[in-house]
Amino acid sequence: MFTARIWLSLLIYPMAAAVLFGAAVLPIMLVPWLDERAADFFPVAVAISVLGAAPIAWHLGGRIRKKVR
């Protein structure tokens, strides 16, 4: 039903989303003028991590699939 690339991508997706979220939150917390408006920027960080993780997971799933063969 699902190919191996899809299964691998589904396994990689949460990890990629977590890394992207952490990379988006660090500047928000460390830069003072962003920290003052953190309530405005956190939803943007969540959206970036959720939407950006899918193509990254798909790309990494294909690369891992090629290495396993």
Tab-separated table of C-alpha atoms in Angstrom:
chain	number	residue	atom	x	y	z
A	1	MET	CA	0.000	0.000	0.000
A	2	PHE	CA	2.664	2.531	1.033
A	3	THR	CA	6.100	2.507	-0.485
A	4	ALA	CA	9.227	2.321	1.616
A	5	ARG	CA	9.958	5.991	0.874
A	6	ILE	CA	6.601	7.034	2.315
A	7	TRP	CA	7.141	4.959	5.468
A	8	LEU	CA	10.610	6.424	5.939
A	9	SER	CA	9.307	9.936	5.354
A	10	LEU	CA	6.562	9.407	7.935
A	11	LEU	CA	9.168	8.291	10.461
A	12	ILE	CA	11.473	11.221	9.707
A	13	TYR	CA	8.752	13.912	9.641
A	14	PRO	CA	8.376	14.447	13.440
A	15	MET	CA	12.129	14.693	13.899
A	16	ALA	CA	12.494	17.183	11.055
A	17	ALA	CA	9.602	19.239	12.446
A	18	ALA	CA	11.218	19.294	15.883
A	19	VAL	CA	14.559	20.461	14.505
A	20	LEU	CA	12.915	23.186	12.428
A	21	PHE	CA	10.835	24.315	15.392
A	22	GLY	CA	13.915	24.517	17.586
A	23	ALA	CA	15.794	26.450	14.916
A	24	ALA	CA	12.886	28.882	14.594
A	25	VAL	CA	12.390	29.336	18.346
A	26	LEU	CA	16.035	29.989	19.250
A	27	PRO	CA	16.200	33.396	17.529
A	28	ILE	CA	12.807	34.323	18.971
A	29	MET	CA	14.045	33.652	22.490
A	30	LEU	CA	17.550	35.083	22.092
A	31	VAL	CA	16.919	38.333	20.187
A	32	PRO	CA	15.462	40.898	22.591
A	33	TRP	CA	13.113	42.664	20.149
A	34	LEU	CA	11.759	39.304	18.967
A	35	ASP	CA	11.368	38.111	22.560
A	36	GLU	CA	9.120	41.083	23.322
A	37	ARG	CA	6.727	39.984	20.556
A	38	ALA	CA	7.117	36.228	21.065
A	39	ALA	CA	3.355	35.691	21.122
A	40	ASP	CA	3.222	36.946	17.538
A	41	PHE	CA	6.160	34.898	16.299
A	42	PHE	CA	5.486	31.506	17.906
A	43	PRO	CA	2.592	30.651	15.546
A	44	VAL	CA	4.890	31.520	12.654
A	45	ALA	CA	7.535	29.165	14.073
A	46	VAL	CA	4.963	26.377	14.332
A	47	ALA	CA	3.780	26.950	10.766
A	48	ILE	CA	7.345	26.960	9.445
A	49	SER	CA	8.147	23.709	11.226
A	50	VAL	CA	4.948	21.904	10.168
A	51	LEU	CA	5.078	22.992	6.532
A	52	GLY	CA	8.837	22.861	6.091
A	53	ALA	CA	9.297	19.387	7.543
A	54	ALA	CA	7.339	17.620	4.787
A	55	PRO	CA	9.722	18.307	1.872
A	56	ILE	CA	12.736	17.715	4.085
A	57	ALA	CA	11.364	14.363	5.257
A	58	TRP	CA	10.485	13.378	1.682
A	59	HIS	CA	14.007	14.217	0.489
A	60	LEU	CA	15.706	12.401	3.363
A	61	GLY	CA	13.394	9.394	2.969
A	62	GLY	CA	14.528	9.015	-0.635
A	63	ARG	CA	18.178	9.313	0.299
A	64	ILE	CA	17.882	6.722	3.051
A	65	ARG	CA	15.983	4.403	0.710
A	66	LYS	CA	18.806	4.588	-1.826
A	67	LYS	CA	21.433	3.817	0.817
A	68	VAL	CA	19.561	0.757	2.087
A	69	ARG	CA	19.364	-0.827	-1.348
